[in-house]
Amino acid sequence: MSLKKSQIKVLVACEFSGIVREAFRKRGFNAWSCDLLPAEDESPYYYQCDVRDILDDGWNLMIAHPLCTYLCNSGVRWLHERLERWKKLDEAIDFFLELLNASIPHICIENPIPHKYAREKIGKPTQYIQPYEFGEYVSKKRDCG
Ligand SMILES: C[S@@+](CC[C@H](N)C(=O)[O-])C[C@H]1O[C@@H](n2cnc3c(N)ncnc32)[C@H](O)[C@@H]1O
């Protein structure tokens, strides 16, 4: 059965700016976003809560932007200088995997390049997006791993 756009429930997880949510809403989707922080645009299409509490609410698509602080390659050196970060890394991996394995038919998780300790658990990225592919003058990805 095919759904009309307005029947497609989109969850933009870990987003308080509303930028991705509003891009979907402008195109007619039933899009909502969720973050622990208040919505920057004071939108009614917003859940201020732990996203894990609403993952089972019948979404058709989720785009998530989880914190990358402990997962990203650019911060890997700190794991060896601040040993307490290994526990935070485990928590970040658990959170990432909970989003990835949510019972939602279509899932996209956006993050910077992960380091090798994160990749061992969350897997390799399946797609790289560069700002210059969308009209910007900068490149983000430095590692092809
Ligand atoms: C890297 S920021 C992404 C911001 C996003 N790109 C935006 O435009 O608003 C990660 C966000 O994840 C949120 N976050 C962290 N843990 C969360 C959770 N359990 N449930 C919902 N949001 C969470 C943080 O509050 C933070 O705003």
PDB file of C-alpha atoms and ligand atoms in Angstrom:
ATOM      1  CA  MET A   1       0.000   0.000   0.000  1.00  0.00           C
ATOM      2  CA  SER A   2       1.498   3.349  -0.939  1.00  0.00           C
ATOM      3  CA  LEU A   3       1.190   6.235   1.487  1.00  0.00           C
ATOM      4  CA  LYS A   4       0.573   9.884   0.709  1.00  0.00           C
ATOM      5  CA  LYS A   5       3.423  12.152   1.833  1.00  0.00           C
ATOM      6  CA  SER A   6       1.242  13.590   4.577  1.00  0.00           C
ATOM      7  CA  GLN A   7       0.806  10.066   5.996  1.00  0.00           C
ATOM      8  CA  ILE A   8       4.553   9.408   6.168  1.00  0.00           C
ATOM      9  CA  LYS A   9       5.770   9.953   9.722  1.00  0.00           C
ATOM     10  CA  VAL A  10       9.347  11.260   9.799  1.00  0.00           C
ATOM     11  CA  LEU A  11      11.340  11.481  13.025  1.00  0.00           C
ATOM     12  CA  VAL A  12      14.376  13.760  13.045  1.00  0.00           C
ATOM     13  CA  ALA A  13      16.164  12.548  16.154  1.00  0.00           C
ATOM     14  CA  CYS A  14      18.639  14.635  18.133  1.00  0.00           C
ATOM     15  CA  GLU A  15      17.667  17.866  16.419  1.00  0.00           C
ATOM     16  CA  PHE A  16      16.683  21.045  18.258  1.00  0.00           C
ATOM     17  CA  SER A  17      17.250  23.466  15.345  1.00  0.00           C
ATOM     18  CA  GLY A  18      14.330  22.093  13.302  1.00  0.00           C
ATOM     19  CA  ILE A  19      16.212  22.573  10.033  1.00  0.00           C
ATOM     20  CA  VAL A  20      15.791  19.021   8.708  1.00  0.00           C
ATOM     21  CA  ARG A  21      12.275  18.702  10.155  1.00  0.00           C
ATOM     22  CA  GLU A  22      11.156  21.888   8.379  1.00  0.00           C
ATOM     23  CA  ALA A  23      12.752  20.773   5.082  1.00  0.00           C
ATOM     24  CA  PHE A  24      10.536  17.655   5.264  1.00  0.00           C
ATOM     25  CA  ARG A  25       7.440  19.578   6.363  1.00  0.00           C
ATOM     26  CA  LYS A  26       7.828  22.034   3.449  1.00  0.00           C
ATOM     27  CA  ARG A  27       7.663  19.037   1.129  1.00  0.00           C
ATOM     28  CA  GLY A  28       4.465  17.783   2.738  1.00  0.00           C
ATOM     29  CA  PHE A  29       5.721  15.091   5.122  1.00  0.00           C
ATOM     30  CA  ASN A  30       4.411  14.603   8.648  1.00  0.00           C
ATOM     31  CA  ALA A  31       7.799  15.386  10.189  1.00  0.00           C
ATOM     32  CA  TRP A  32       8.714  15.858  13.837  1.00  0.00           C
ATOM     33  CA  SER A  33      11.988  16.365  15.616  1.00  0.00           C
ATOM     34  CA  CYS A  34      13.186  15.423  19.064  1.00  0.00           C
ATOM     35  CA  ASP A  35      15.968  16.516  21.382  1.00  0.00           C
ATOM     36  CA  LEU A  36      16.674  16.810  25.097  1.00  0.00           C
ATOM     37  CA  LEU A  37      16.969  20.592  24.655  1.00  0.00           C
ATOM     38  CA  PRO A  38      14.092  22.995  23.951  1.00  0.00           C
ATOM     39  CA  ALA A  39      13.221  23.538  20.272  1.00  0.00           C
ATOM     40  CA  GLU A  40      15.131  26.514  18.918  1.00  0.00           C
ATOM     41  CA  ASP A  41      12.187  27.501  16.688  1.00  0.00           C
ATOM     42  CA  GLU A  42       9.511  26.773  19.340  1.00  0.00           C
ATOM     43  CA  SER A  43       7.767  24.492  16.841  1.00  0.00           C
ATOM     44  CA  PRO A  44       4.779  22.424  17.996  1.00  0.00           C
ATOM     45  CA  TYR A  45       6.136  19.557  15.878  1.00  0.00           C
ATOM     46  CA  TYR A  46       8.666  18.712  18.515  1.00  0.00           C
ATOM     47  CA  TYR A  47       9.304  16.272  21.340  1.00  0.00           C
ATOM     48  CA  GLN A  48      11.575  17.500  24.098  1.00  0.00           C
ATOM     49  CA  CYS A  49      12.531  14.143  25.544  1.00  0.00           C
ATOM     50  CA  ASP A  50      14.914  11.230  25.326  1.00  0.00           C
ATOM     51  CA  VAL A  51      14.410   9.966  21.774  1.00  0.00           C
ATOM     52  CA  ARG A  52      14.583   6.374  23.015  1.00  0.00           C
ATOM     53  CA  ASP A  53      11.173   6.930  24.623  1.00  0.00           C
ATOM     54  CA  ILE A  54       9.454   7.533  21.269  1.00  0.00           C
ATOM     55  CA  LEU A  55      11.284   5.162  18.905  1.00  0.00           C
ATOM     56  CA  ASP A  56       8.341   2.742  18.905  1.00  0.00           C
ATOM     57  CA  ASP A  57       5.707   5.351  17.993  1.00  0.00           C
ATOM     58  CA  GLY A  58       5.066   4.170  14.427  1.00  0.00           C
ATOM     59  CA  TRP A  59       7.610   6.167  12.436  1.00  0.00           C
ATOM     60  CA  ASN A  60       8.185   5.384   8.750  1.00  0.00           C
ATOM     61  CA  LEU A  61      11.566   7.083   8.541  1.00  0.00           C
ATOM     62  CA  MET A  62      14.147   8.372  11.006  1.00  0.00           C
ATOM     63  CA  ILE A  63      17.082  10.681  10.408  1.00  0.00           C
ATOM     64  CA  ALA A  64      19.264  10.932  13.517  1.00  0.00           C
ATOM     65  CA  HIS A  65      22.091  13.254  14.487  1.00  0.00           C
ATOM     66  CA  PRO A  66      23.527  11.710  17.681  1.00  0.00           C
ATOM     67  CA  LEU A  67      26.418  13.356  19.527  1.00  0.00           C
ATOM     68  CA  CYS A  68      29.727  12.537  17.848  1.00  0.00           C
ATOM     69  CA  THR A  69      32.058  13.738  20.625  1.00  0.00           C
ATOM     70  CA  TYR A  70      33.262  10.257  21.615  1.00  0.00           C
ATOM     71  CA  LEU A  71      32.828   8.533  18.254  1.00  0.00           C
ATOM     72  CA  CYS A  72      34.552  10.799  15.774  1.00  0.00           C
ATOM     73  CA  ASN A  73      38.001  10.368  14.378  1.00  0.00           C
ATOM     74  CA  SER A  74      38.944  13.980  15.051  1.00  0.00           C
ATOM     75  CA  GLY A  75      38.690  13.319  18.817  1.00  0.00           C
ATOM     76  CA  VAL A  76      40.308   9.891  19.011  1.00  0.00           C
ATOM     77  CA  ARG A  77      43.542  11.093  20.622  1.00  0.00           C
ATOM     78  CA  TRP A  78      41.641  12.182  23.736  1.00  0.00           C
ATOM     79  CA  LEU A  79      40.773   8.553  24.493  1.00  0.00           C
ATOM     80  CA  HIS A  80      44.421   7.988  25.338  1.00  0.00           C
ATOM     81  CA  GLU A  81      44.809  11.187  27.348  1.00  0.00           C
ATOM     82  CA  ARG A  82      41.533  11.148  29.276  1.00  0.00           C
ATOM     83  CA  LEU A  83      40.848   7.564  30.201  1.00  0.00           C
ATOM     84  CA  GLU A  84      37.352   8.279  31.529  1.00  0.00           C
ATOM     85  CA  ARG A  85      36.331   8.804  27.896  1.00  0.00           C
ATOM     86  CA  TRP A  86      36.367   5.041  27.207  1.00  0.00           C
ATOM     87  CA  LYS A  87      33.212   4.640  29.313  1.00  0.00           C
ATOM     88  CA  LYS A  88      31.602   7.573  27.493  1.00  0.00           C
ATOM     89  CA  LEU A  89      32.572   5.926  24.223  1.00  0.00           C
ATOM     90  CA  ASP A  90      30.755   2.729  25.254  1.00  0.00           C
ATOM     91  CA  GLU A  91      27.649   4.770  26.115  1.00  0.00           C
ATOM     92  CA  ALA A  92      27.807   6.630  22.793  1.00  0.00           C
ATOM     93  CA  ILE A  93      28.137   3.303  20.932  1.00  0.00           C
ATOM     94  CA  ASP A  94      25.129   1.845  22.802  1.00  0.00           C
ATOM     95  CA  PHE A  95      23.060   4.926  21.951  1.00  0.00           C
ATOM     96  CA  PHE A  96      24.117   4.851  18.282  1.00  0.00           C
ATOM     97  CA  LEU A  97      23.225   1.135  18.039  1.00  0.00           C
ATOM     98  CA  GLU A  98      19.870   1.646  19.718  1.00  0.00           C
ATOM     99  CA  LEU A  99      19.017   4.191  17.015  1.00  0.00           C
ATOM    100  CA  LEU A 100      20.433   2.023  14.229  1.00  0.00           C
ATOM    101  CA  ASN A 101      18.496  -1.050  15.370  1.00  0.00           C
ATOM    102  CA  ALA A 102      15.226   0.754  16.054  1.00  0.00           C
ATOM    103  CA  SER A 103      12.125  -0.827  14.612  1.00  0.00           C
ATOM    104  CA  ILE A 104      11.693   1.818  11.885  1.00  0.00           C
ATOM    105  CA  PRO A 105      11.719   0.768   8.199  1.00  0.00           C
ATOM    106  CA  HIS A 106      14.094   3.484   6.938  1.00  0.00           C
ATOM    107  CA  ILE A 107      16.932   4.838   9.094  1.00  0.00           C
ATOM    108  CA  CYS A 108      19.722   7.290   8.325  1.00  0.00           C
ATOM    109  CA  ILE A 109      22.251   8.277  10.993  1.00  0.00           C
ATOM    110  CA  GLU A 110      24.385  11.318  10.283  1.00  0.00           C
ATOM    111  CA  ASN A 111      27.801  11.600  11.929  1.00  0.00           C
ATOM    112  CA  PRO A 112      31.381  12.652  11.169  1.00  0.00           C
ATOM    113  CA  ILE A 113      33.941   9.954  10.302  1.00  0.00           C
ATOM    114  CA  PRO A 114      34.122   7.497  13.242  1.00  0.00           C
ATOM    115  CA  HIS A 115      37.431   6.251  14.670  1.00  0.00           C
ATOM    116  CA  LYS A 116      38.468   2.606  14.564  1.00  0.00           C
ATOM    117  CA  TYR A 117      37.253   1.775  18.105  1.00  0.00           C
ATOM    118  CA  ALA A 118      33.781   3.031  17.211  1.00  0.00           C
ATOM    119  CA  ARG A 119      33.805   1.293  13.826  1.00  0.00           C
ATOM    120  CA  GLU A 120      34.509  -2.047  15.493  1.00  0.00           C
ATOM    121  CA  LYS A 121      31.079  -1.786  17.128  1.00  0.00           C
ATOM    122  CA  ILE A 122      28.919   0.433  14.903  1.00  0.00           C
ATOM    123  CA  GLY A 123      30.357  -0.624  11.526  1.00  0.00           C
ATOM    124  CA  LYS A 124      31.739   1.429   8.690  1.00  0.00           C
ATOM    125  CA  PRO A 125      29.825   4.378   7.227  1.00  0.00           C
ATOM    126  CA  THR A 126      27.793   3.441   4.162  1.00  0.00           C
ATOM    127  CA  GLN A 127      27.762   6.883   2.571  1.00  0.00           C
ATOM    128  CA  TYR A 128      29.877  10.046   2.685  1.00  0.00           C
ATOM    129  CA  ILE A 129      28.362  13.466   2.121  1.00  0.00           C
ATOM    130  CA  GLN A 130      30.618  16.404   1.367  1.00  0.00           C
ATOM    131  CA  PRO A 131      29.539  20.028   1.877  1.00  0.00           C
ATOM    132  CA  TYR A 132      30.949  20.878  -1.585  1.00  0.00           C
ATOM    133  CA  GLU A 133      28.403  18.512  -3.136  1.00  0.00           C
ATOM    134  CA  PHE A 134      25.718  20.921  -1.922  1.00  0.00           C
ATOM    135  CA  GLY A 135      27.055  24.299  -2.997  1.00  0.00           C
ATOM    136  CA  GLU A 136      29.539  24.918  -0.157  1.00  0.00           C
ATOM    137  CA  TYR A 137      33.266  25.478  -0.680  1.00  0.00           C
ATOM    138  CA  VAL A 138      34.499  23.092   2.016  1.00  0.00           C
ATOM    139  CA  SER A 139      35.373  19.426   2.302  1.00  0.00           C
ATOM    140  CA  LYS A 140      34.732  17.441   5.501  1.00  0.00           C
ATOM    141  CA  LYS A 141      35.854  13.885   4.895  1.00  0.00           C
ATOM    142  CA  ARG A 142      39.587  13.194   5.184  1.00  0.00           C
ATOM    143  CA  ASP A 143      39.627   9.445   5.665  1.00  0.00           C
ATOM    144  CA  CYS A 144      38.410   6.937   3.112  1.00  0.00           C
ATOM    145  CA  GLY A 145      38.478   3.947   5.509  1.00  0.00           C
TER     146      GLY A 145
HETATM  147  C1  LIG B   1      25.408  17.041  17.395  1.00  0.00           C
HETATM  148  S1  LIG B   1      23.947  17.651  18.133  1.00  0.00           S
HETATM  149  C2  LIG B   1      22.903  17.697  16.715  1.00  0.00           C
HETATM  150  C3  LIG B   1      22.199  19.016  16.536  1.00  0.00           C
HETATM  151  C4  LIG B   1      21.330  19.033  15.270  1.00  0.00           C
HETATM  152  N1  LIG B   1      22.149  18.912  14.067  1.00  0.00           N
HETATM  153  C5  LIG B   1      20.471  20.280  15.178  1.00  0.00           C
HETATM  154  O1  LIG B   1      20.475  20.924  14.105  1.00  0.00           O
HETATM  155  O2  LIG B   1      19.787  20.619  16.134  1.00  0.00           O
HETATM  156  C6  LIG B   1      23.397  16.253  19.026  1.00  0.00           C
HETATM  157  C7  LIG B   1      22.117  16.475  19.779  1.00  0.00           C
HETATM  158  O3  LIG B   1      21.716  15.241  20.380  1.00  0.00           O
HETATM  159  C8  LIG B   1      20.942  15.562  21.512  1.00  0.00           C
HETATM  160  N2  LIG B   1      20.764  14.352  22.330  1.00  0.00           N
HETATM  161  C9  LIG B   1      21.701  13.690  23.038  1.00  0.00           C
HETATM  162  N3  LIG B   1      21.164  12.621  23.662  1.00  0.00           N
HETATM  163  C10 LIG B   1      19.858  12.598  23.304  1.00  0.00           C
HETATM  164  C11 LIG B   1      18.771  11.740  23.624  1.00  0.00           C
HETATM  165  N4  LIG B   1      18.937  10.665  24.440  1.00  0.00           N
HETATM  166  N5  LIG B   1      17.559  12.006  23.110  1.00  0.00           N
HETATM  167  C12 LIG B   1      17.374  13.084  22.308  1.00  0.00           C
HETATM  168  N6  LIG B   1      18.377  13.940  21.958  1.00  0.00           N
HETATM  169  C13 LIG B   1      19.593  13.696  22.455  1.00  0.00           C
HETATM  170  C14 LIG B   1      21.751  16.671  22.159  1.00  0.00           C
HETATM  171  O4  LIG B   1      20.963  17.435  23.046  1.00  0.00           O
HETATM  172  C15 LIG B   1      22.226  17.461  20.920  1.00  0.00           C
HETATM  173  O5  LIG B   1      21.383  18.559  20.657  1.00  0.00           O
END
